[in-house]
Amino acid sequence: MGKSSWKLLFLGFMFLCLNVRNSVSRFVVEKNSLMVTSPEKIKGSHDSAIGNFGIPQYGGSMAGSVVYPKENRKGCKGFDEFGISFQSKPGALPTFVLVDRGDCFFALKVWNAQKAGASAVLVADDIEEALITMDTPEEDSSSAKYIENITIPSALIDKGFGETLKKELSGGEMVNVNLDWREAVPHPDDRVEYELWTNSNDECGVKCDMLMHFVKEFRGAAQILEKGGYTQFTPHYITWYCPQTFTLSRQCKSQCINHGRYCAPDPEQDFSSGYEGKDVVLENLRQLCVFRVANESKKPWVWWDYVTDFQIRCPMKEKKYNKDCADSVIKSLGLDGQKIEKCMGDEQADSDNPVLKDEQDAQVGKGSRGDVTILPTLVVNNRQYRGKLEKGAVLKAICSGFEETTEPAVCLSGDVETNECLDNNGGCWKDIVASITACKDTFRGRVCECPVVDGVQFKGDGYNHCEVSGPGKCKINNGGCWHESKDGHTYSACLDSEDGKCQCPQGFRGDGIKNCQDVDECKEKKACQCPECSCKNTWGSYECTCSGDLLYIRDHDTCISKEAREVRSAWAAVWVILIGLALAAGGAYLVYKYKLRRYMDSEIRAIMAQYMPLDSQSEVPNHTNDEHERA
Ligand SMILES: *[C@@H]1O[C@H](CO)[C@@H](O)[C@H](O)[C@H]1NC(C)=O
Ligand SMILES: *[C@@H]1O[C@H](CO)[C@@H](O)[C@H](O)[C@H]1NC(C)=O
């Protein structure tokens, strides 16, 4: 038997193993929703299967107009050969190209359409069947070159629906559809659980290169998400097992550990040279144990450091893919090597390895997730991710797994921006002067939302207007109010304390927003009108001068003498007191005089009454007595 037939036989075993173990093997096709919005008679929602390459807009949606090319209907050749372009005219809906299945790889059809300017591709199935996932060719280095560069999303639609679309298009109808990925990942709560089915093998060609590149690139975001408690990530590794009858064969011995229980394909697919399948199984097991040990010490994200460091420091190419090299990485990351050894167990034992047993069990589909058969596979909230394994695209998928508004900041970062704000500001409100905009790029597409700038809130509909409100608003573009500087003075119509209106400052008149005009106080306010005054209007105020050496008192709008002012008033006070005192003394004197006279009068009358009778005689003795008693 030649090498290649051994290889085929062995791959056959492994396939068999999976199917035997899981009597109901399932592969779940991840779907997005395709909504026909016009023409009226075929309006409605259809399922379509997300292609496993390109960049599906997880969490978002996309509207387009369907075009079915007149030639090259399978899209297997470049459309430029036929003079066909799908570039949509400015202002028109993007073009979704409809192509037929068959004759070449799905990815090639999508690549050709993308090159011709398509924004998305719908592939119509050619047989009546349930939807399948369009995958990339496994081993094909010529296609690998363009697959990397596919950025548009693609979806497979069933044959019947494809024919409906074609019929409408041939009848001259304009067919508009909306591709929607918003429900492609469930988003029940504020934590996303995701898992990556990966492999430590670095020599399997295009897919391994892509996976390694992804892990390196995604590490930063993964660690931010994990450290923030936003996600719970678990790495997984696929293993196969050798059927009982072959466990003692050379092939099973070189590919498997634990007596044929856990196997991996030979990295070079050559049993006689280089690394063997069991080296890969062992390193996979080590990586699982690194995760378990790191997870126990509440630092699960260290796994990302280990796998990237191992990739860099211990590649197969340099013959460093071994235990010694792995141990040095473990040591440099401060991980407990002994715990990891213990977790890995004995590879020679004729018994189950609990860690790998768990992995084989996890491979079988549960709930909405199908069996894991493709490597790499990313599962987000228990749904298999479809599309390119690329940082931005994966982050979008993970982010769309958060309940809306609970997504962490990394989801609103540059990596997942749709850049819709760059074009015409996304149609949102914008203040050109202060370059503040209500357009916010998110992975869900742009939103028009009045911003918060330097802690100051803008309020409004976000589309036509936003205005600052609340404390601190005058800091931002002067609160949208009038302000001007002139002759070294600056005036503003913004009142920080008032919520709402702009108001021209004192000395100005106007709407407070666009204009405030200086009031001529000299003419209009009757300021500075005393006889000695001379008035000069200034911007925002006025100046008043007094003739001679008089001084202008603004509060009283009058002129007074500069020197005597203080002295005079002091003297005035003294005079007032003196006069007061004099008056009081005079009064007291008069009273005294009056009383004295009265007394003298009554004495004289009493003396006189002894010599002659008087008219009022009867009263006299009383009076006299009275006065004497008092004296
Ligand atoms: C893919 O993109 C890269 C970089 O943008 C470019 O260098 C390469 O030529 C592209 N490949 C193809 C097949 O267009
Ligand atoms: C990691 O730790 C968390 C709790 O700290 C636990 O719920 C989870 O099951 C652990 N994962 C694995 C694979 O051990």
XYZ file of C-alpha atoms and ligand atoms in Angstrom:
659
model
C 0.000 0.000 0.000
C 1.384 3.454 -1.012
C 1.598 6.436 1.266
C -1.379 8.222 -0.182
C -3.693 5.261 0.130
C -2.673 4.904 3.767
C -3.548 8.510 4.206
C -6.946 8.011 2.642
C -7.574 4.931 4.696
C -6.646 6.729 7.853
C -8.801 9.757 7.129
C -11.556 7.256 6.421
C -11.110 5.766 9.893
C -11.365 9.073 11.548
C -14.480 10.014 9.715
C -15.923 6.649 10.573
C -15.044 7.142 14.225
C -16.949 10.356 14.475
C -19.982 8.952 12.728
C -19.993 5.744 14.713
C -19.694 7.574 17.984
C -22.386 10.053 17.265
C -25.052 8.010 15.614
C -26.951 11.222 14.875
C -24.222 13.474 13.585
C -25.514 16.958 12.969
C -24.112 19.921 11.221
C -26.128 23.027 11.908
C -26.294 25.574 9.151
C -26.129 29.094 10.538
C -28.679 31.311 8.927
C -29.324 34.930 8.465
C -32.574 36.410 7.411
C -33.154 37.675 3.911
C -36.098 39.994 3.500
C -37.437 40.914 0.101
C -38.700 44.473 0.353
C -39.857 44.875 -3.251
C -41.623 44.014 -5.538
C -44.772 43.755 -3.478
C -45.860 40.311 -4.673
C -42.760 38.465 -3.458
C -42.274 40.501 -0.316
C -41.370 38.432 2.702
C -38.695 36.821 4.761
C -36.501 33.884 3.740
C -33.688 31.994 5.354
C -30.288 31.995 3.781
C -27.125 30.242 4.886
C -24.160 32.417 5.856
C -21.047 31.608 3.839
C -18.041 30.510 5.869
C -15.778 33.185 4.402
C -16.068 36.885 3.758
C -17.304 39.193 6.463
C -20.895 38.783 7.535
C -22.176 41.867 9.311
C -22.998 40.204 12.607
C -25.339 42.427 14.573
C -26.098 44.545 11.526
C -28.087 44.546 8.325
C -27.578 45.622 4.750
C -29.968 46.637 1.987
C -29.291 46.071 -1.679
C -30.675 45.653 -5.145
C -30.389 42.208 -6.752
C -28.690 41.783 -10.128
C -28.581 38.518 -12.069
C -25.822 38.811 -14.679
C -26.686 38.024 -18.294
C -23.488 36.067 -18.776
C -21.105 34.224 -16.467
C -24.121 33.288 -14.385
C -22.149 30.896 -12.224
C -19.539 33.527 -11.545
C -16.639 31.171 -12.171
C -14.836 33.646 -14.423
C -13.898 37.229 -13.852
C -16.842 39.483 -14.722
C -14.495 41.955 -16.366
C -14.010 39.426 -19.201
C -17.661 40.041 -20.037
C -17.532 43.775 -19.507
C -19.845 43.474 -16.516
C -19.561 45.785 -13.512
C -21.681 45.768 -10.373
C -20.453 49.060 -9.063
C -23.546 50.889 -7.885
C -23.976 54.504 -8.842
C -23.647 57.099 -6.086
C -26.871 57.277 -4.114
C -28.144 53.954 -5.475
C -28.539 50.861 -3.342
C -25.522 48.545 -3.270
C -25.591 45.636 -5.689
C -26.253 42.088 -4.486
C -25.206 39.700 -7.229
C -27.217 36.540 -7.743
C -25.146 33.651 -9.124
C -25.900 29.994 -9.690
C -24.282 27.179 -7.775
C -21.926 24.828 -9.574
C -18.720 24.459 -11.645
C -16.355 26.153 -9.189
C -15.752 26.946 -5.524
C -18.293 29.126 -3.756
C -15.456 31.373 -2.656
C -14.345 31.961 -6.268
C -17.846 33.122 -7.270
C -17.875 35.559 -4.381
C -14.360 36.780 -5.137
C -15.218 37.425 -8.796
C -18.350 39.326 -7.823
C -16.453 41.372 -5.248
C -13.830 42.334 -7.815
C -16.608 43.563 -10.104
C -17.988 45.827 -7.374
C -20.689 43.688 -5.740
C -21.584 44.418 -2.116
C -22.899 40.936 -1.361
C -23.490 37.672 -3.177
C -26.507 35.400 -3.173
C -25.796 31.915 -4.484
C -28.865 30.077 -5.742
C -28.755 26.347 -5.050
C -29.073 24.105 -8.091
C -30.893 21.251 -6.397
C -33.843 21.088 -4.034
C -32.300 20.449 -0.622
C -31.977 21.908 2.819
C -29.561 24.831 3.004
C -25.898 23.930 3.382
C -22.969 26.015 4.547
C -20.731 27.242 1.775
C -17.233 26.460 2.981
C -13.801 27.204 1.666
C -11.822 24.508 -0.104
C -9.749 22.607 2.457
C -6.387 22.352 0.699
C -5.970 24.693 -2.166
C -3.226 27.235 -2.092
C -4.378 29.054 -5.234
C -7.758 29.864 -3.726
C -6.186 30.718 -0.370
C -4.751 33.865 -1.907
C -8.088 35.414 -2.728
C -10.111 33.943 0.159
C -8.076 36.113 2.519
C -9.222 39.168 0.590
C -12.946 38.443 0.475
C -14.631 41.127 2.517
C -18.220 40.991 1.278
C -20.814 38.728 2.864
C -22.416 35.898 0.965
C -25.397 33.651 1.489
C -26.816 30.543 -0.092
C -30.509 30.580 -0.948
C -32.620 27.573 -1.877
C -33.390 26.673 -5.463
C -37.054 27.639 -5.377
C -36.451 31.068 -3.950
C -33.627 31.617 -6.442
C -36.044 30.919 -9.274
C -38.602 33.333 -7.869
C -36.012 36.089 -7.828
C -34.847 35.301 -11.364
C -38.410 35.373 -12.671
C -39.045 38.827 -11.234
C -35.731 40.119 -12.526
C -36.350 38.786 -16.044
C -39.767 40.458 -15.922
C -37.945 43.779 -15.503
C -38.821 44.194 -11.836
C -36.464 45.894 -9.459
C -35.812 43.414 -6.663
C -34.657 44.897 -3.370
C -33.626 42.770 -0.439
C -32.381 43.282 3.063
C -29.829 40.910 4.511
C -30.071 40.817 8.261
C -27.605 39.262 10.692
C -29.085 40.753 13.825
C -30.526 37.501 15.037
C -27.643 35.350 13.801
C -26.217 35.273 17.324
C -28.564 35.078 20.299
C -28.028 37.897 22.785
C -29.847 36.937 25.951
C -27.741 38.668 28.607
C -24.708 40.792 29.375
C -22.156 37.984 29.186
C -21.078 36.161 26.051
C -19.892 32.585 26.203
C -17.717 31.595 23.301
C -15.415 28.772 22.411
C -12.756 28.228 19.817
C -12.109 24.762 18.443
C -8.485 24.990 17.606
C -5.327 23.022 17.076
C -1.696 23.359 18.084
C -0.559 21.934 14.737
C 1.211 24.695 12.822
C 1.957 22.790 9.638
C -1.428 21.995 8.136
C -1.268 24.684 5.482
C -3.583 27.584 4.832
C -6.101 26.831 7.567
C -3.423 26.483 10.247
C -1.748 29.701 9.133
C -5.055 31.509 9.268
C -5.851 30.118 12.711
C -2.451 31.060 14.113
C -2.735 34.521 12.672
C -6.177 34.912 14.184
C -5.096 33.810 17.670
C -2.209 36.263 17.637
C -4.351 39.102 16.379
C -7.329 38.446 18.600
C -5.422 37.904 21.822
C -5.605 41.547 22.953
C -9.353 41.881 22.498
C -9.988 38.441 24.005
C -8.027 39.338 27.108
C -9.783 42.682 27.552
C -13.155 40.960 27.280
C -12.198 38.183 29.674
C -10.544 40.385 32.279
C -13.578 42.668 32.264
C -15.828 39.691 32.950
C -17.718 40.346 29.710
C -17.047 36.934 28.268
C -16.371 33.382 29.287
C -14.043 31.831 26.796
C -13.167 28.147 26.548
C -10.670 26.637 24.116
C -11.394 23.212 22.662
C -9.416 20.635 20.725
C -10.757 17.924 18.468
C -9.396 14.413 18.787
C -10.418 11.224 17.031
C -10.125 7.656 18.132
C -8.877 4.549 16.419
C -11.409 1.765 15.927
C -10.658 -1.124 18.323
C -9.384 -3.497 15.627
C -6.682 -1.069 14.541
C -5.344 0.076 17.918
C -2.236 -2.060 17.546
C -1.483 -0.931 13.980
C 1.551 1.225 13.315
C -0.684 4.052 12.212
C -2.734 4.157 15.357
C 0.353 3.880 17.509
C 1.982 6.875 15.889
C -1.152 9.004 15.789
C -2.727 8.206 19.140
C -2.159 8.183 22.883
C -3.911 6.139 25.591
C -4.082 3.030 23.429
C -5.835 4.495 20.436
C -8.318 6.584 22.392
C -7.110 10.030 21.329
C -5.656 10.631 17.896
C -4.769 13.428 15.524
C -3.747 13.279 11.866
C -0.042 13.256 11.069
C 1.058 16.894 10.596
C 2.973 16.184 7.387
C 0.631 13.384 6.387
C 3.712 11.232 6.176
C 3.948 8.563 8.850
C 7.624 7.942 8.336
C 9.059 11.385 8.970
C 8.821 14.469 11.132
C 6.242 14.895 13.815
C 3.533 12.378 14.417
C -0.120 12.768 15.189
C 0.466 11.885 18.801
C 2.844 14.831 19.229
C -0.033 17.064 18.217
C -2.425 15.292 20.608
C 0.032 15.789 23.455
C 0.521 19.468 22.778
C -3.229 19.933 22.421
C -3.651 18.218 25.770
C -1.002 20.466 27.291
C -2.796 23.558 26.010
C -6.049 22.291 27.508
C -4.290 21.779 30.829
C -2.693 25.221 30.637
C -6.204 26.585 30.328
C -7.538 24.498 33.214
C -4.703 25.471 35.549
C -4.900 29.137 34.564
C -8.671 29.053 34.955
C -8.361 27.576 38.435
C -6.197 30.506 39.473
C -8.857 32.827 37.982
C -6.656 33.935 35.122
C -8.090 32.030 32.143
C -6.731 34.632 29.708
C -3.180 33.358 30.227
C -4.093 30.639 27.701
C -3.898 33.247 24.925
C -0.381 34.162 26.048
C 0.678 30.539 26.148
C -0.601 29.621 22.695
C 0.827 32.683 20.995
C 4.186 32.296 22.736
C 4.269 28.600 21.879
C 3.536 29.367 18.225
C 6.356 31.863 18.101
C 8.921 29.973 20.167
C 8.201 26.334 19.362
C 7.330 25.923 15.678
C 7.517 22.539 13.941
C 9.606 24.090 11.192
C 12.430 24.754 13.638
C 12.015 21.339 15.235
C 11.076 22.919 18.522
C 7.564 21.554 18.759
C 8.272 19.545 21.910
C 7.917 19.238 25.669
C 11.158 21.070 26.499
C 10.166 24.111 24.547
C 6.623 23.997 25.957
C 8.026 23.814 29.495
C 10.126 26.904 28.935
C 7.037 28.819 27.811
C 5.117 27.558 30.861
C 7.943 28.678 33.104
C 8.254 32.106 31.562
C 4.538 32.702 32.096
C 4.831 31.732 35.747
C 2.422 28.829 35.384
C 2.565 25.823 37.712
C 4.327 23.182 35.588
C 3.674 20.373 38.035
C -0.055 20.983 38.076
C -0.054 20.933 34.293
C 1.858 17.611 34.230
C -0.610 16.153 36.677
C -3.560 17.333 34.593
C -2.065 15.734 31.453
C -1.870 12.284 33.064
C -0.167 9.234 31.596
C -0.199 8.958 27.812
C 0.641 5.266 27.933
C -2.255 4.287 30.205
C -4.884 1.996 28.765
C -7.646 4.122 30.222
C -9.548 7.333 29.582
C -7.910 10.700 30.005
C -10.577 12.813 31.757
C -9.563 16.038 29.998
C -9.619 14.603 26.481
C -12.727 12.569 27.236
C -14.540 15.821 28.056
C -13.398 17.250 24.740
C -14.707 14.295 22.746
C -18.026 14.627 24.520
C -18.146 18.347 23.808
C -17.595 17.697 20.092
C -21.083 16.272 19.842
C -23.642 18.960 19.073
C -25.943 20.126 21.805
C -28.992 22.348 21.606
C -28.732 24.775 18.735
C -25.066 24.001 18.094
C -24.232 21.209 15.691
C -21.326 18.759 15.844
C -17.954 20.337 15.497
C -16.350 18.881 12.390
C -14.570 21.845 10.843
C -11.367 23.231 12.271
C -11.189 25.967 13.301
C -14.700 26.520 14.582
C -15.830 29.427 16.645
C -19.005 29.114 18.678
C -20.626 32.246 20.085
C -23.487 31.899 22.555
C -23.823 28.327 21.399
C -24.112 29.239 17.698
C -21.467 28.375 15.212
C -19.814 31.445 13.733
C -19.634 31.549 9.973
C -17.337 33.832 8.083
C -13.724 34.747 7.936
C -11.751 34.127 11.114
C -10.583 37.694 11.337
C -10.375 39.980 14.354
C -12.915 42.618 13.341
C -15.452 40.123 12.020
C -15.194 37.875 15.078
C -15.379 40.807 17.454
C -18.563 41.883 15.678
C -20.048 38.434 16.166
C -19.120 38.375 19.857
C -20.358 41.914 20.354
C -23.688 41.082 18.755
C -24.017 38.418 21.451
C -24.487 41.038 24.146
C -27.880 42.277 25.014
C -28.154 45.653 23.353
C -26.555 48.504 25.351
C -24.654 46.090 27.615
C -21.779 45.664 25.186
C -18.343 46.643 26.515
C -16.362 49.575 25.161
C -14.161 47.359 23.002
C -17.283 46.696 20.920
C -17.495 50.350 20.061
C -13.823 50.665 19.171
C -12.165 51.217 15.839
C -11.826 47.530 15.051
C -15.505 47.008 14.589
C -16.551 50.400 13.326
C -18.631 50.426 10.206
C -17.204 53.832 9.265
C -20.629 54.978 8.186
C -19.919 58.284 9.911
C -17.178 59.107 7.427
C -19.661 59.491 4.607
C -21.742 62.653 4.945
C -21.535 62.279 8.696
C -23.981 59.386 8.489
C -26.784 61.890 7.957
C -26.582 62.937 11.594
C -26.419 66.378 13.161
C -23.050 68.078 13.083
C -21.602 71.276 14.449
C -19.033 72.316 11.886
C -17.485 75.067 14.010
C -16.732 72.909 17.032
C -16.548 69.712 14.906
C -18.872 67.861 17.211
C -21.100 65.237 15.695
C -24.029 63.106 16.747
C -22.851 60.260 14.510
C -21.501 57.315 16.431
C -20.008 54.341 14.660
C -20.856 51.054 16.257
C -20.680 47.487 15.154
C -24.441 47.597 14.752
C -24.095 50.399 12.242
C -24.153 54.112 12.840
C -26.449 55.752 15.333
C -27.371 59.435 15.483
C -27.204 60.303 19.127
C -26.496 63.715 20.671
C -23.059 63.361 22.250
C -21.532 64.077 25.608
C -18.462 66.271 25.136
C -16.123 66.958 28.064
C -18.858 65.824 30.411
C -21.388 68.219 28.934
C -24.570 66.687 27.608
C -26.072 67.600 24.264
C -29.788 67.116 23.848
C -31.921 66.855 20.748
C -33.090 64.433 18.096
C -29.543 63.713 16.890
C -30.527 64.212 13.254
C -31.411 67.860 12.846
C -30.390 69.372 16.066
C -28.500 68.848 19.265
C -27.796 71.563 21.782
C -25.805 71.708 24.934
C -27.745 71.760 28.145
C -27.031 71.698 31.833
C -24.021 72.868 33.818
C -20.788 73.497 31.982
C -22.575 74.088 28.706
C -20.823 77.431 28.127
C -17.527 75.548 27.864
C -18.645 73.950 24.616
C -18.875 76.291 21.698
C -20.198 78.896 24.101
C -23.420 76.960 24.593
C -24.467 77.772 21.027
C -24.955 81.384 22.080
C -23.573 84.617 20.669
C -20.130 85.659 21.796
C -17.624 88.155 20.571
C -14.287 89.667 21.481
C -13.339 93.211 20.693
C -10.954 95.835 22.106
C -9.688 93.382 24.697
C -13.167 92.590 25.993
C -15.086 89.354 25.515
C -18.807 89.118 25.959
C -20.964 86.003 25.880
C -24.709 85.475 25.818
C -24.378 82.068 27.482
C -25.617 81.769 31.033
C -24.243 78.676 32.693
C -26.817 78.678 35.451
C -29.872 79.103 33.264
C -31.082 75.974 31.587
C -32.068 76.879 28.113
C -32.056 80.366 26.708
C -29.166 82.444 25.549
C -29.379 85.987 26.852
C -27.463 89.026 25.677
C -25.297 90.396 28.489
C -25.931 93.811 30.026
C -25.161 96.551 27.567
C -26.304 94.483 24.581
C -29.562 93.738 22.879
C -30.503 90.897 20.480
C -31.644 87.305 20.221
C -28.593 86.064 22.126
C -27.929 83.332 19.582
C -26.829 84.928 16.341
C -26.443 88.482 17.438
C -26.240 90.835 20.342
C -25.823 94.532 19.525
C -24.292 97.174 21.631
C -26.790 99.483 23.299
C -25.935 103.198 23.075
C -26.417 104.029 26.730
C -25.810 107.737 26.110
C -28.758 108.043 23.789
C -31.135 105.360 24.892
C -30.617 104.826 28.572
C -30.376 108.482 29.570
C -27.141 107.642 31.289
C -24.660 110.362 32.139
C -27.047 113.255 31.641
C -26.180 115.608 34.533
C -25.182 119.141 33.527
C -21.480 118.591 34.163
C -21.505 115.125 32.498
C -20.265 114.265 29.014
C -21.140 110.776 27.684
C -19.177 108.498 25.335
C -20.632 105.176 24.227
C -18.281 102.126 24.170
C -18.804 98.508 23.046
C -20.843 96.878 25.770
C -20.787 99.890 28.059
C -20.279 103.707 28.156
C -17.857 106.168 29.624
C -18.937 109.293 31.494
C -16.658 112.171 32.347
C -17.395 115.237 34.396
C -16.225 118.722 33.614
C -13.726 120.537 35.841
C -12.347 118.540 38.715
C -15.649 116.811 39.402
C -15.845 113.061 39.735
C -18.471 110.824 38.158
C -20.310 108.500 40.548
C -21.727 105.702 38.370
C -24.178 104.408 40.973
C -25.821 107.786 41.296
C -25.141 108.886 37.744
C -23.912 112.238 39.014
C -20.815 114.400 39.350
C -19.367 115.557 42.662
C -16.336 117.545 43.723
C -13.245 115.482 44.081
C -11.599 117.149 47.220
C -14.249 118.504 49.625
C -16.419 115.552 49.386
C -15.322 113.707 52.509
C -14.526 116.739 54.768
C -17.760 118.484 54.008
C -19.870 115.606 54.942
C -17.966 115.202 58.247
C -18.445 118.825 59.123
C -22.074 118.606 58.212
C -22.506 115.834 60.723
C -20.803 117.874 63.431
C -23.017 120.839 62.713
C -26.110 118.736 62.868
C -25.071 117.454 66.272
C -24.201 120.879 67.586
C -27.427 122.415 66.376
C -29.296 119.517 67.844
C -27.599 120.028 71.173
C -28.232 123.775 71.065
C -31.891 123.259 70.334
C -32.197 120.746 73.148
C -30.487 123.119 75.581
C -32.664 126.034 74.451
C -35.812 123.979 74.923
C -34.819 122.915 78.403
C -34.057 126.530 79.316
C -37.458 127.704 78.094
C -39.239 125.057 80.106
C -37.274 126.034 83.165
C -38.054 129.722 82.642
C -41.695 128.998 82.161
C -41.940 126.952 85.306
C -40.073 129.601 87.305
C -42.427 132.285 86.099
C -45.433 130.247 86.925
C -44.073 129.787 90.399
C -43.244 133.460 90.854
C -46.662 134.374 89.499
C -48.452 132.205 92.002
C -46.319 133.527 94.898
C -47.022 137.119 93.970
C -50.697 136.440 93.629
C -50.751 134.764 97.021
C -49.036 137.796 98.653
C -51.300 140.227 96.869
C -54.383 138.230 97.875
C -53.586 139.022 101.553
C -54.135 142.714 100.860
C -57.042 142.718 98.412
C -59.831 140.353 97.364
C -59.425 138.730 93.998
C -61.942 137.178 91.520
C -60.542 133.739 91.806
C -60.023 133.879 95.554
C -61.596 130.581 96.424
C -58.951 128.699 94.418
C -55.933 130.472 95.758
C -55.399 128.733 99.155
C -55.482 125.354 97.459
C -52.996 126.380 94.897
C -50.709 127.856 97.506
C -50.812 124.800 99.669
C -50.129 122.715 96.746
C -47.096 124.634 95.686
C -45.683 124.703 99.152
C -46.011 121.047 99.683
C -43.982 120.443 96.521
C -41.249 122.967 97.247
C -4.974 40.529 -1.257
O -4.692 41.752 -0.549
C -3.317 41.993 -0.374
C -3.143 43.218 0.490
O -4.209 44.075 0.408
C -2.650 42.139 -1.740
O -1.275 42.377 -1.573
C -2.874 40.867 -2.534
O -2.356 41.013 -3.826
C -4.363 40.557 -2.635
N -4.573 39.284 -3.275
C -5.317 39.145 -4.354
C -5.461 37.761 -4.886
O -5.901 40.084 -4.857
C -13.304 27.955 34.451
O -13.677 28.532 35.700
C -15.052 28.856 35.811
C -15.284 29.440 37.179
O -14.186 30.094 37.687
C -15.919 27.627 35.604
O -17.281 28.006 35.642
C -15.605 26.997 34.258
O -16.330 25.819 34.093
C -14.111 26.697 34.175
N -13.812 26.155 32.849
C -13.179 25.020 32.678
C -13.040 24.550 31.291
O -12.709 24.385 33.606
